Amino acid sequence: MTRIAVYPGSFDPVTNGHLDIIERAAQLFDHLIVAVSVNPGKKPLFSFDERVELLTEVLEPYKNVSVDRFRGLTVNYAKEKGAQAIIRGLRAISDFENEFQMALTNKKLKNEVETVFMMSQSQWLFLSSSTVKEVASFGGCVSDFVPPIVERKLLEKHSNL
Ligand code: ADP
């Protein structure tokens, strides 16, 4: 049986914290689908297409990882893709309540899809896409937080604003 997992998120933009989770999840599953989703509660800096493009470029070296996009419920998308698991990253206790609620709801909606939580490495514990965007918007250096192509795109965005 092929073990497939979906790692959903806004990825606005992808950070080294996301990459660490992707790298580790890709070792646990035969195939990992990194899926950019619409989060109605967030107003993105990067368009849907831009986020998918950045991920596609950054994830090119990973042979069992693909990039996709979806709208709607993650469990429905996971089922449609034949995935057994949804991957989520956990940073601090602040992530926990929301993630716990979402995982239980998803379990109720589709019992056969498991949510697998992976702890952030301490190195990336503080890192979020919003922090990166904030630092970049004030001209701060984000090269320690994101891959070079993302840093370039952030600089471009802010020079066009
Ligand atoms: P969402 O809008 O779905 O929260 P994000 O792109 O912000 O999308 O995050 C996607 C997933 O990656 C979430 O499970 C989030 O907790 C996790 N994540 C984000 N940043 C990190 C990080 N630095 N370390 C580990 N996991 C992370």
Tab-separated table of C-alpha atoms and ligand atoms in Angstrom:
chain	number	residue	atom	x	y	z
A	1	MET	CA	0.000	0.000	0.000
A	2	THR	CA	1.345	3.415	-0.959
A	3	ARG	CA	1.440	5.767	2.022
A	4	ILE	CA	0.362	9.241	0.972
A	5	ALA	CA	0.209	12.356	3.158
A	6	VAL	CA	-1.064	15.855	2.518
A	7	TYR	CA	0.645	18.864	4.121
A	8	PRO	CA	-1.843	21.720	3.781
A	9	GLY	CA	-1.175	25.365	4.541
A	10	SER	CA	-1.218	28.949	3.350
A	11	PHE	CA	2.555	28.981	2.678
A	12	ASP	CA	2.500	32.775	2.341
A	13	PRO	CA	5.433	32.373	1.774
A	14	VAL	CA	7.127	29.014	2.428
A	15	THR	CA	9.729	29.310	5.231
A	16	ASN	CA	12.590	27.140	6.490
A	17	GLY	CA	10.205	25.951	9.229
A	18	HIS	CA	7.825	24.548	6.590
A	19	LEU	CA	10.769	23.031	4.712
A	20	ASP	CA	11.992	21.223	7.800
A	21	ILE	CA	8.553	19.638	8.287
A	22	ILE	CA	8.361	18.728	4.578
A	23	GLU	CA	11.805	17.124	4.600
A	24	ARG	CA	10.989	15.030	7.651
A	25	ALA	CA	7.462	14.063	6.530
A	26	ALA	CA	8.794	13.021	3.122
A	27	GLN	CA	10.928	10.420	4.877
A	28	LEU	CA	7.924	8.912	6.630
A	29	PHE	CA	5.594	8.624	3.631
A	30	ASP	CA	5.957	7.263	0.108
A	31	HIS	CA	4.492	10.441	-1.299
A	32	LEU	CA	3.907	13.868	0.217
A	33	ILE	CA	1.569	16.405	-1.363
A	34	VAL	CA	2.221	19.960	-0.221
A	35	ALA	CA	-1.115	21.644	-0.855
A	36	VAL	CA	-1.691	25.381	-0.852
A	37	SER	CA	-5.123	26.167	0.524
A	38	VAL	CA	-7.353	29.186	0.694
A	39	ASN	CA	-7.598	30.371	4.266
A	40	PRO	CA	-10.584	32.742	4.369
A	41	GLY	CA	-9.283	34.269	7.620
A	42	LYS	CA	-6.003	35.440	6.083
A	43	LYS	CA	-5.275	38.083	3.465
A	44	PRO	CA	-2.221	36.783	1.589
A	45	LEU	CA	0.773	38.825	0.404
A	46	PHE	CA	1.511	36.311	-2.365
A	47	SER	CA	-1.196	35.186	-4.796
A	48	PHE	CA	-2.269	31.553	-4.983
A	49	ASP	CA	-0.179	31.128	-8.158
A	50	GLU	CA	2.894	32.788	-6.663
A	51	ARG	CA	2.752	30.572	-3.571
A	52	VAL	CA	2.453	27.433	-5.702
A	53	GLU	CA	5.314	28.601	-7.967
A	54	LEU	CA	7.642	29.307	-5.043
A	55	LEU	CA	6.928	25.912	-3.477
A	56	THR	CA	7.384	24.128	-6.808
A	57	GLU	CA	10.783	25.713	-7.287
A	58	VAL	CA	11.966	25.161	-3.715
A	59	LEU	CA	10.740	21.552	-3.593
A	60	GLU	CA	12.171	20.522	-6.946
A	61	PRO	CA	14.970	18.424	-5.334
A	62	TYR	CA	12.519	16.260	-3.387
A	63	LYS	CA	11.502	13.425	-5.650
A	64	ASN	CA	8.575	12.087	-3.590
A	65	VAL	CA	7.094	15.525	-2.909
A	66	SER	CA	4.604	17.255	-5.192
A	67	VAL	CA	2.875	20.619	-4.991
A	68	ASP	CA	-0.829	21.184	-5.497
A	69	ARG	CA	-3.583	23.611	-4.558
A	70	PHE	CA	-7.119	23.175	-3.301
A	71	ARG	CA	-10.216	24.930	-2.029
A	72	GLY	CA	-12.619	23.559	0.526
A	73	LEU	CA	-12.232	21.003	3.262
A	74	THR	CA	-8.790	19.475	3.749
A	75	VAL	CA	-10.268	16.057	4.600
A	76	ASN	CA	-12.210	15.957	1.340
A	77	TYR	CA	-9.094	16.906	-0.576
A	78	ALA	CA	-7.026	14.286	1.297
A	79	LYS	CA	-9.603	11.595	0.531
A	80	GLU	CA	-9.738	12.597	-3.124
A	81	LYS	CA	-5.940	12.207	-3.317
A	82	GLY	CA	-6.025	8.809	-1.616
A	83	ALA	CA	-4.062	10.167	1.374
A	84	GLN	CA	-4.138	8.454	4.757
A	85	ALA	CA	-2.725	11.381	6.700
A	86	ILE	CA	-2.726	15.137	7.066
A	87	ILE	CA	0.550	16.622	8.315
A	88	ARG	CA	0.588	19.681	10.561
A	89	GLY	CA	3.527	21.390	12.208
A	90	LEU	CA	3.447	22.419	15.848
A	91	ARG	CA	5.563	25.254	17.155
A	92	ALA	CA	4.378	26.376	20.546
A	93	ILE	CA	1.448	25.883	22.861
A	94	SER	CA	-0.200	28.754	20.998
A	95	ASP	CA	-0.580	26.487	17.921
A	96	PHE	CA	-1.980	23.665	19.967
A	97	GLU	CA	-5.556	24.637	20.749
A	98	ASN	CA	-6.454	25.558	17.211
A	99	GLU	CA	-4.736	22.506	15.742
A	100	PHE	CA	-6.326	20.181	18.292
A	101	GLN	CA	-9.778	21.528	17.451
A	102	MET	CA	-9.147	21.210	13.723
A	103	ALA	CA	-7.770	17.669	14.040
A	104	LEU	CA	-10.762	16.496	16.074
A	105	THR	CA	-13.197	18.098	13.641
A	106	ASN	CA	-11.425	16.485	10.708
A	107	LYS	CA	-11.479	13.110	12.462
A	108	LYS	CA	-15.231	13.503	12.959
A	109	LEU	CA	-15.730	14.399	9.295
A	110	LYS	CA	-13.528	11.590	7.918
A	111	ASN	CA	-12.519	9.024	10.516
A	112	GLU	CA	-10.117	7.274	8.159
A	113	VAL	CA	-7.833	10.285	7.685
A	114	GLU	CA	-5.331	10.744	10.537
A	115	THR	CA	-3.734	14.061	11.469
A	116	VAL	CA	-0.043	13.637	12.177
A	117	PHE	CA	1.635	16.418	14.162
A	118	MET	CA	5.320	17.074	13.817
A	119	MET	CA	7.144	19.245	16.342
A	120	SER	CA	9.131	22.089	14.937
A	121	GLN	CA	12.876	21.837	15.480
A	122	SER	CA	13.940	24.336	18.146
A	123	GLN	CA	15.799	26.264	15.455
A	124	TRP	CA	12.504	27.184	13.744
A	125	LEU	CA	10.255	27.352	16.760
A	126	PHE	CA	9.841	31.122	16.536
A	127	LEU	CA	9.415	31.230	12.773
A	128	SER	CA	6.180	32.026	10.965
A	129	SER	CA	5.317	33.402	7.529
A	130	SER	CA	3.838	36.492	9.192
A	131	THR	CA	7.065	37.251	11.089
A	132	VAL	CA	9.044	36.878	7.880
A	133	LYS	CA	6.671	39.243	6.048
A	134	GLU	CA	6.858	41.785	8.841
A	135	VAL	CA	10.667	41.744	8.997
A	136	ALA	CA	10.915	41.997	5.184
A	137	SER	CA	8.400	44.847	5.028
A	138	PHE	CA	10.666	46.940	7.264
A	139	GLY	CA	13.729	46.116	5.201
A	140	GLY	CA	15.150	43.515	7.615
A	141	CYS	CA	17.226	40.593	6.371
A	142	VAL	CA	15.310	37.300	6.151
A	143	SER	CA	18.032	35.137	4.613
A	144	ASP	CA	18.223	32.937	7.737
A	145	PHE	CA	14.482	32.241	7.612
A	146	VAL	CA	13.575	31.484	4.002
A	147	PRO	CA	15.177	29.952	0.892
A	148	PRO	CA	17.030	32.470	-1.362
A	149	ILE	CA	14.302	32.554	-4.038
A	150	VAL	CA	11.688	33.487	-1.422
A	151	GLU	CA	13.971	36.220	-0.087
A	152	ARG	CA	14.301	37.616	-3.627
A	153	LYS	CA	10.529	37.577	-4.183
A	154	LEU	CA	9.947	39.321	-0.851
A	155	LEU	CA	12.425	42.054	-1.808
A	156	GLU	CA	10.676	42.437	-5.197
A	157	LYS	CA	7.253	42.667	-3.534
A	158	HIS	CA	8.369	45.362	-1.163
A	159	SER	CA	10.164	47.391	-3.795
A	160	ASN	CA	6.923	47.374	-5.854
A	161	LEU	CA	4.692	48.478	-2.987
B	1	ADP	P1	-2.155	27.730	7.894
B	1	ADP	O1	-2.799	28.965	7.401
B	1	ADP	O2	-2.846	26.460	7.451
B	1	ADP	O3	-1.794	27.718	9.369
B	1	ADP	P2	0.698	28.050	7.400
B	1	ADP	O4	1.374	28.179	6.078
B	1	ADP	O5	0.810	29.215	8.335
B	1	ADP	O6	-0.787	27.674	7.061
B	1	ADP	O7	1.244	26.758	8.148
B	1	ADP	C1	1.071	25.466	7.610
B	1	ADP	C2	1.491	24.442	8.624
B	1	ADP	O8	2.883	24.573	8.897
B	1	ADP	C3	0.808	24.579	9.985
B	1	ADP	O9	0.605	23.285	10.513
B	1	ADP	C4	1.812	25.339	10.817
B	1	ADP	O10	1.666	25.074	12.203
B	1	ADP	C5	3.106	24.736	10.279
B	1	ADP	N1	4.249	25.628	10.475
B	1	ADP	C6	4.383	26.913	10.114
B	1	ADP	N2	5.585	27.411	10.476
B	1	ADP	C7	6.243	26.396	11.109
B	1	ADP	C8	7.525	26.270	11.748
B	1	ADP	N3	8.352	27.303	11.853
B	1	ADP	N4	7.846	25.070	12.287
B	1	ADP	C9	6.969	24.029	12.205
B	1	ADP	N5	5.751	24.081	11.641
B	1	ADP	C10	5.384	25.251	11.090
